[in-house]
Coordinates of C-alpha atoms in Angstrom, one line a residue:
X1 CA -0.2 -13.0 99.1
X2 CA -2.2 -11.9 96.1
X3 CA -5.9 -13.0 95.9
X4 CA -6.7 -15.9 93.7
X5 CA -7.9 -15.0 90.2
X6 CA -11.1 -16.9 89.3
X7 CA -10.4 -16.6 85.6
X8 CA -7.0 -18.3 85.7
X9 CA -6.1 -21.9 85.5
X10 CA -3.7 -21.7 88.4
X11 CA -5.0 -19.0 90.6
X12 CA -1.6 -17.3 90.6
X13 CA -0.2 -14.8 88.1
X14 CA 3.2 -16.6 87.9
X15 CA 5.0 -19.8 88.4
X16 CA 2.5 -22.1 86.6
X17 CA 0.7 -22.4 83.2
X18 CA -0.8 -19.2 81.8
X19 CA -4.4 -18.3 82.1
X20 CA -6.6 -20.3 79.7
X21 CA -3.9 -21.9 77.6
X22 CA -5.7 -22.6 74.3
X23 CA -4.3 -26.1 73.9
X24 CA -5.3 -27.1 77.4
X25 CA -8.8 -25.6 77.0
X26 CA -9.3 -27.4 73.7
X27 CA -8.2 -30.7 75.1
X28 CA -10.5 -30.4 78.1
X29 CA -13.4 -29.5 75.9
X30 CA -12.9 -32.5 73.7
X31 CA -12.5 -34.8 76.7
X32 CA -15.7 -33.4 78.2
X33 CA -17.5 -34.2 74.9
X34 CA -16.1 -37.7 74.8
X35 CA -17.0 -38.4 78.5
X36 CA -20.6 -37.2 78.1
X37 CA -21.0 -39.1 74.9
X38 CA -19.8 -42.4 76.4
X39 CA -22.0 -41.9 79.5
X40 CA -25.0 -41.3 77.2
X41 CA -24.2 -44.5 75.2
X42 CA -24.0 -46.6 78.3
X43 CA -27.1 -45.0 79.8
X44 CA -29.2 -45.6 76.6
X45 CA -28.0 -49.2 76.5
X46 CA -29.1 -49.8 80.1
X47 CA -32.5 -48.1 79.4
X48 CA -33.1 -50.3 76.4
X49 CA -32.4 -53.4 78.4
X50 CA -34.7 -52.2 81.1
X51 CA -37.5 -51.8 78.6
X52 CA -36.9 -55.3 77.2
X53 CA -36.9 -56.8 80.7
X54 CA -40.2 -55.2 81.5
X55 CA -41.9 -56.4 78.3
X56 CA -40.4 -59.9 78.7
X57 CA -41.3 -60.3 82.3
X58 CA -44.8 -58.8 82.6
X59 CA -46.2 -59.5 79.1
X60 CA -46.5 -62.5 76.8
X61 CA -45.2 -60.7 73.7
X62 CA -42.4 -63.2 73.1
X63 CA -44.8 -66.1 72.7
X64 CA -47.6 -66.8 70.2
X65 CA -50.0 -69.6 69.8
X66 CA -50.7 -71.5 66.6
X67 CA -54.4 -72.2 66.1
X68 CA -55.3 -75.1 63.9
X69 CA -58.7 -74.9 62.2
X70 CA -60.9 -78.0 62.0
X71 CA -58.7 -80.1 64.1
X72 CA -59.9 -83.8 64.0
X73 CA -60.9 -85.3 67.3
X74 CA -58.5 -87.3 69.3
X75 CA -59.3 -91.1 69.2
X76 CA -58.3 -93.1 72.2
X77 CA -57.7 -96.7 71.3
X78 CA -59.3 -99.4 73.5
X79 CA -56.0 -101.3 73.7
X80 CA -54.3 -98.4 75.4
X81 CA -57.0 -98.2 78.0
X82 CA -56.9 -101.9 78.7
X83 CA -53.2 -101.9 79.0
X84 CA -53.3 -99.0 81.5
X85 CA -55.9 -100.9 83.6
X86 CA -53.7 -104.0 83.7
X87 CA -50.7 -101.8 84.8
X88 CA -52.8 -100.4 87.7
X89 CA -53.9 -103.9 88.7
X90 CA -50.2 -105.1 88.7
X91 CA -49.2 -102.2 91.0
X92 CA -47.2 -100.4 88.4
X93 CA -47.5 -96.7 88.8
X94 CA -46.9 -94.0 86.2
X95 CA -43.8 -91.9 86.1
X96 CA -43.7 -88.6 88.2
X97 CA -45.9 -85.9 86.8
X98 CA -44.1 -83.5 84.5
X99 CA -45.3 -80.2 83.3
X100 CA -46.8 -80.5 79.9
X101 CA -45.3 -78.4 77.1
X102 CA -47.8 -76.8 74.8
X103 CA -46.7 -77.6 71.2
X104 CA -48.8 -74.7 69.9
X105 CA -46.9 -72.1 71.9
X106 CA -43.9 -70.8 69.8
X107 CA -41.7 -67.8 69.9
X108 CA -43.2 -64.7 68.2
X109 CA -41.6 -62.1 66.1
X110 CA -41.1 -59.9 69.1
X111 CA -38.8 -62.5 70.5
X112 CA -36.3 -61.9 67.7
X113 CA -36.8 -58.2 68.1
X114 CA -36.0 -58.3 71.8
X115 CA -33.0 -60.5 71.2
X116 CA -31.6 -58.1 68.5
X117 CA -32.2 -55.0 70.6
X118 CA -30.5 -56.6 73.7
X119 CA -27.5 -57.6 71.6
X120 CA -27.1 -54.2 70.1
X121 CA -27.6 -52.5 73.5
X122 CA -25.0 -54.8 75.1
X123 CA -22.4 -54.1 72.4
X124 CA -22.9 -50.3 72.6
X125 CA -22.8 -50.4 76.3
X126 CA -19.6 -52.4 76.4
X127 CA -17.9 -50.0 74.0
X128 CA -19.1 -47.1 76.2
X129 CA -17.6 -48.8 79.3
X130 CA -14.2 -49.4 77.6
X131 CA -13.9 -45.9 76.3
X132 CA -15.3 -44.0 79.3
X133 CA -12.7 -44.9 81.9
X134 CA -9.6 -44.0 79.8
X135 CA -11.1 -40.6 78.8
X136 CA -12.0 -39.8 82.4
X137 CA -8.6 -40.8 83.6
X138 CA -6.9 -38.6 81.0
X139 CA -9.2 -35.7 81.8
X140 CA -8.4 -36.0 85.6
X141 CA -4.7 -36.0 84.8
X142 CA -4.8 -33.1 82.5
X143 CA -7.0 -31.0 84.8
X144 CA -4.8 -31.8 87.8
X145 CA -1.5 -31.0 85.9
X146 CA -2.9 -27.6 84.7
X147 CA -4.2 -26.8 88.2
X148 CA -7.8 -26.3 87.0
X149 CA -10.2 -25.2 89.7
X150 CA -12.8 -27.9 90.4
X151 CA -10.5 -30.9 89.7
X152 CA -11.8 -32.5 92.8
X153 CA -15.2 -32.9 91.1
X154 CA -13.5 -34.6 88.2
X155 CA -11.9 -37.1 90.6
X156 CA -15.3 -37.8 92.1
X157 CA -16.7 -38.3 88.7
X158 CA -14.0 -40.9 88.0
X159 CA -15.1 -42.9 91.0
X160 CA -18.8 -42.9 90.1
X161 CA -18.0 -43.9 86.6
X162 CA -15.7 -46.7 87.7
X163 CA -18.5 -48.1 89.9
X164 CA -21.0 -47.9 87.1
X165 CA -18.6 -49.7 84.7
X166 CA -17.8 -52.5 87.2
X167 CA -21.5 -53.1 87.8
X168 CA -22.4 -53.1 84.1
X169 CA -19.7 -55.5 82.8
X170 CA -20.1 -59.3 83.3
X171 CA -17.9 -59.3 86.4
X172 CA -20.4 -60.5 88.9
X173 CA -18.4 -63.4 90.3
X174 CA -15.3 -61.3 90.6
X175 CA -16.8 -58.6 92.7
X176 CA -18.9 -60.9 94.8
X177 CA -22.3 -60.7 93.2
X178 CA -24.6 -63.8 93.2
X179 CA -24.8 -63.8 89.4
X180 CA -22.4 -63.9 86.5
X181 CA -23.8 -61.1 84.4
X182 CA -23.8 -57.5 85.3
X183 CA -26.3 -54.8 84.3
X184 CA -25.5 -55.6 80.7
X185 CA -27.0 -59.1 80.5
X186 CA -27.7 -61.4 77.5
X187 CA -31.2 -62.1 76.3
X188 CA -30.7 -65.9 76.8
X189 CA -29.9 -65.4 80.5
X190 CA -33.0 -63.1 80.8
X191 CA -35.3 -65.7 79.3
X192 CA -33.9 -68.4 81.6
X193 CA -34.4 -66.2 84.6
X194 CA -37.9 -65.3 83.6
X195 CA -38.8 -68.9 83.1
X196 CA -37.2 -69.8 86.4
X197 CA -39.4 -67.5 88.4
X198 CA -42.4 -68.3 86.1
X199 CA -43.2 -64.8 85.0
X200 CA -46.5 -64.7 83.2
X201 CA -48.7 -61.7 82.6
X202 CA -47.5 -59.8 85.6
X203 CA -47.5 -62.8 88.0
X204 CA -44.3 -64.1 89.5
X205 CA -44.7 -67.5 91.2
X206 CA -41.1 -68.1 92.3
X207 CA -39.8 -68.1 95.9
X208 CA -39.1 -64.9 97.7
X209 CA -35.3 -65.2 97.5
X210 CA -35.5 -65.9 93.8
X211 CA -37.7 -63.0 93.1
X212 CA -35.5 -60.7 95.2
X213 CA -32.4 -61.7 93.3
X214 CA -34.3 -61.4 90.0
X215 CA -35.4 -57.8 90.6
X216 CA -32.0 -56.9 92.1
X217 CA -30.2 -58.0 89.0
X218 CA -32.6 -56.8 86.2
X219 CA -34.1 -53.7 87.8
X220 CA -32.1 -52.3 90.7
X221 CA -28.7 -52.8 89.2
X222 CA -29.4 -50.9 85.9
X223 CA -31.1 -48.1 87.8
X224 CA -28.0 -47.7 90.1
X225 CA -25.7 -47.7 87.1
X226 CA -27.8 -45.0 85.3
X227 CA -27.8 -42.8 88.4
X228 CA -24.0 -43.2 88.7
X229 CA -23.5 -42.2 85.1
X230 CA -25.6 -39.1 85.5
X231 CA -23.5 -38.0 88.5
X232 CA -20.3 -38.8 86.7
X233 CA -21.2 -36.8 83.6
X234 CA -22.5 -33.8 85.6
X235 CA -19.6 -33.7 88.0
X236 CA -16.9 -34.0 85.3
X237 CA -18.5 -31.3 83.2
X238 CA -18.6 -28.9 86.1
X239 CA -15.1 -29.9 87.3
X240 CA -13.4 -28.9 84.0
X241 CA -15.5 -25.8 83.4
X242 CA -12.9 -23.5 84.9
X243 CA -10.4 -24.6 82.3
X244 CA -12.6 -23.8 79.3
X245 CA -12.0 -20.7 77.3
X246 CA -14.9 -18.3 77.6
X247 CA -16.4 -16.7 74.6
X248 CA -16.6 -12.9 74.8
X249 CA -18.9 -10.6 72.9
X250 CA -16.9 -8.9 70.2
X251 CA -19.6 -6.7 68.8
X252 CA -18.4 -3.2 68.2
X253 CA -20.3 0.0 68.9
X254 CA -22.5 1.2 66.0
X255 CA -20.7 4.6 66.0
X256 CA -17.3 2.9 65.7
X257 CA -18.5 0.7 62.9
X258 CA -19.9 3.6 60.9
X259 CA -16.7 5.6 61.4
X260 CA -14.5 2.6 60.4
X261 CA -16.6 2.2 57.3
X262 CA -16.0 5.9 56.2
X263 CA -12.3 5.9 56.8
X264 CA -10.4 7.3 53.7
X265 CA -7.0 5.9 52.7
X266 CA -5.4 9.4 53.1
X267 CA -6.4 9.8 56.7
X268 CA -4.7 6.6 57.8
X269 CA -1.4 8.3 58.3
X270 CA -2.7 10.8 60.9
X271 CA -5.2 8.5 62.6
X272 CA -8.4 9.5 64.3
X273 CA -6.9 12.4 66.2
X274 CA -5.5 14.1 63.1
X275 CA -8.9 13.7 61.3
X276 CA -10.8 15.1 64.2
X277 CA -8.4 18.1 64.4
X278 CA -8.7 18.7 60.7
X279 CA -12.5 18.7 60.8
X280 CA -12.5 21.1 63.8
X281 CA -10.3 23.7 62.0
X282 CA -12.1 23.3 58.7
X283 CA -14.6 26.1 59.4
X284 CA -12.2 28.5 61.1
X285 CA -11.6 32.1 59.8
X286 CA -8.8 32.1 57.2
X287 CA -8.5 36.0 57.1
X288 CA -6.4 36.2 60.2
X289 CA -2.7 36.4 59.7
X290 CA -0.6 33.3 59.7
X291 CA 2.2 32.7 62.1
X292 CA 4.7 32.0 59.3
X293 CA 3.7 34.9 57.1
X294 CA 4.0 38.7 57.6
X295 CA 1.1 41.0 57.0
X296 CA 1.9 44.1 55.0
X297 CA 1.9 47.1 57.2
X298 CA 1.6 45.0 60.4
X299 CA 3.9 43.5 63.0
X300 CA 4.4 39.7 63.2
X301 CA 2.5 38.0 66.0
X302 CA 4.3 36.4 68.7
X303 CA 4.0 32.7 69.2
X304 CA 3.1 33.1 72.9

């Protein structure tokens, strides 16, 4: 059995596609570019949402306070105090204490910026998810049908990318996660979650289980997806590398280039050998008798 050829698509000189078929090589190159681009889009979208999550959770950038100058003093009417004393005497208690809402605390301009950035990142990420899987599937089928060396790495890349896509899309309930959104969440759900665990200036006052679920959804899940995308892009690129056409150095020798530049039209019929023979005999002695002509008074020379 003949040894496998590393430069061929099949490892065999016969019975399968030729070595480096141009159409197959071009198709694999375009698929590799598309897969890497989609992986980058999804990774950048997840990174943007991680930044928004950190700024929303550990800072107060999305809130601002309205300060009123020269605010008049609050006057408590005597009737209100008397009525409250009568209610206490009659045994009437107040309603349960509710957390007061500060009317001077309103959303800032960063709140709209965070919402817009999250919406754009989510849209770009979903587009990357929807395009990444078909391109990877087509690349695996094409690499397997052309017997490209390293197709097993392309299959592994397909698995990692599929896991990242399932964790990124809002399919939490379908795959058994405790939340509806995936790694690509909406800004409204983030604000509700942050307010639920009472995140303020780096202090989270929620329960342990709530904080664990909070960090798992908004920190751990995107990091896992980004790592899966890096593995998928790297493994697919290396898996289809054997099927790519290699660029060879076509630079000619300087002597050959100079010789080709000085070629005369008359010397094209004889080629380089005829030109070299003609130059070698140009300086020869012409006084000697020729083979075809007789010298007066002399005998003709024999050919041998």
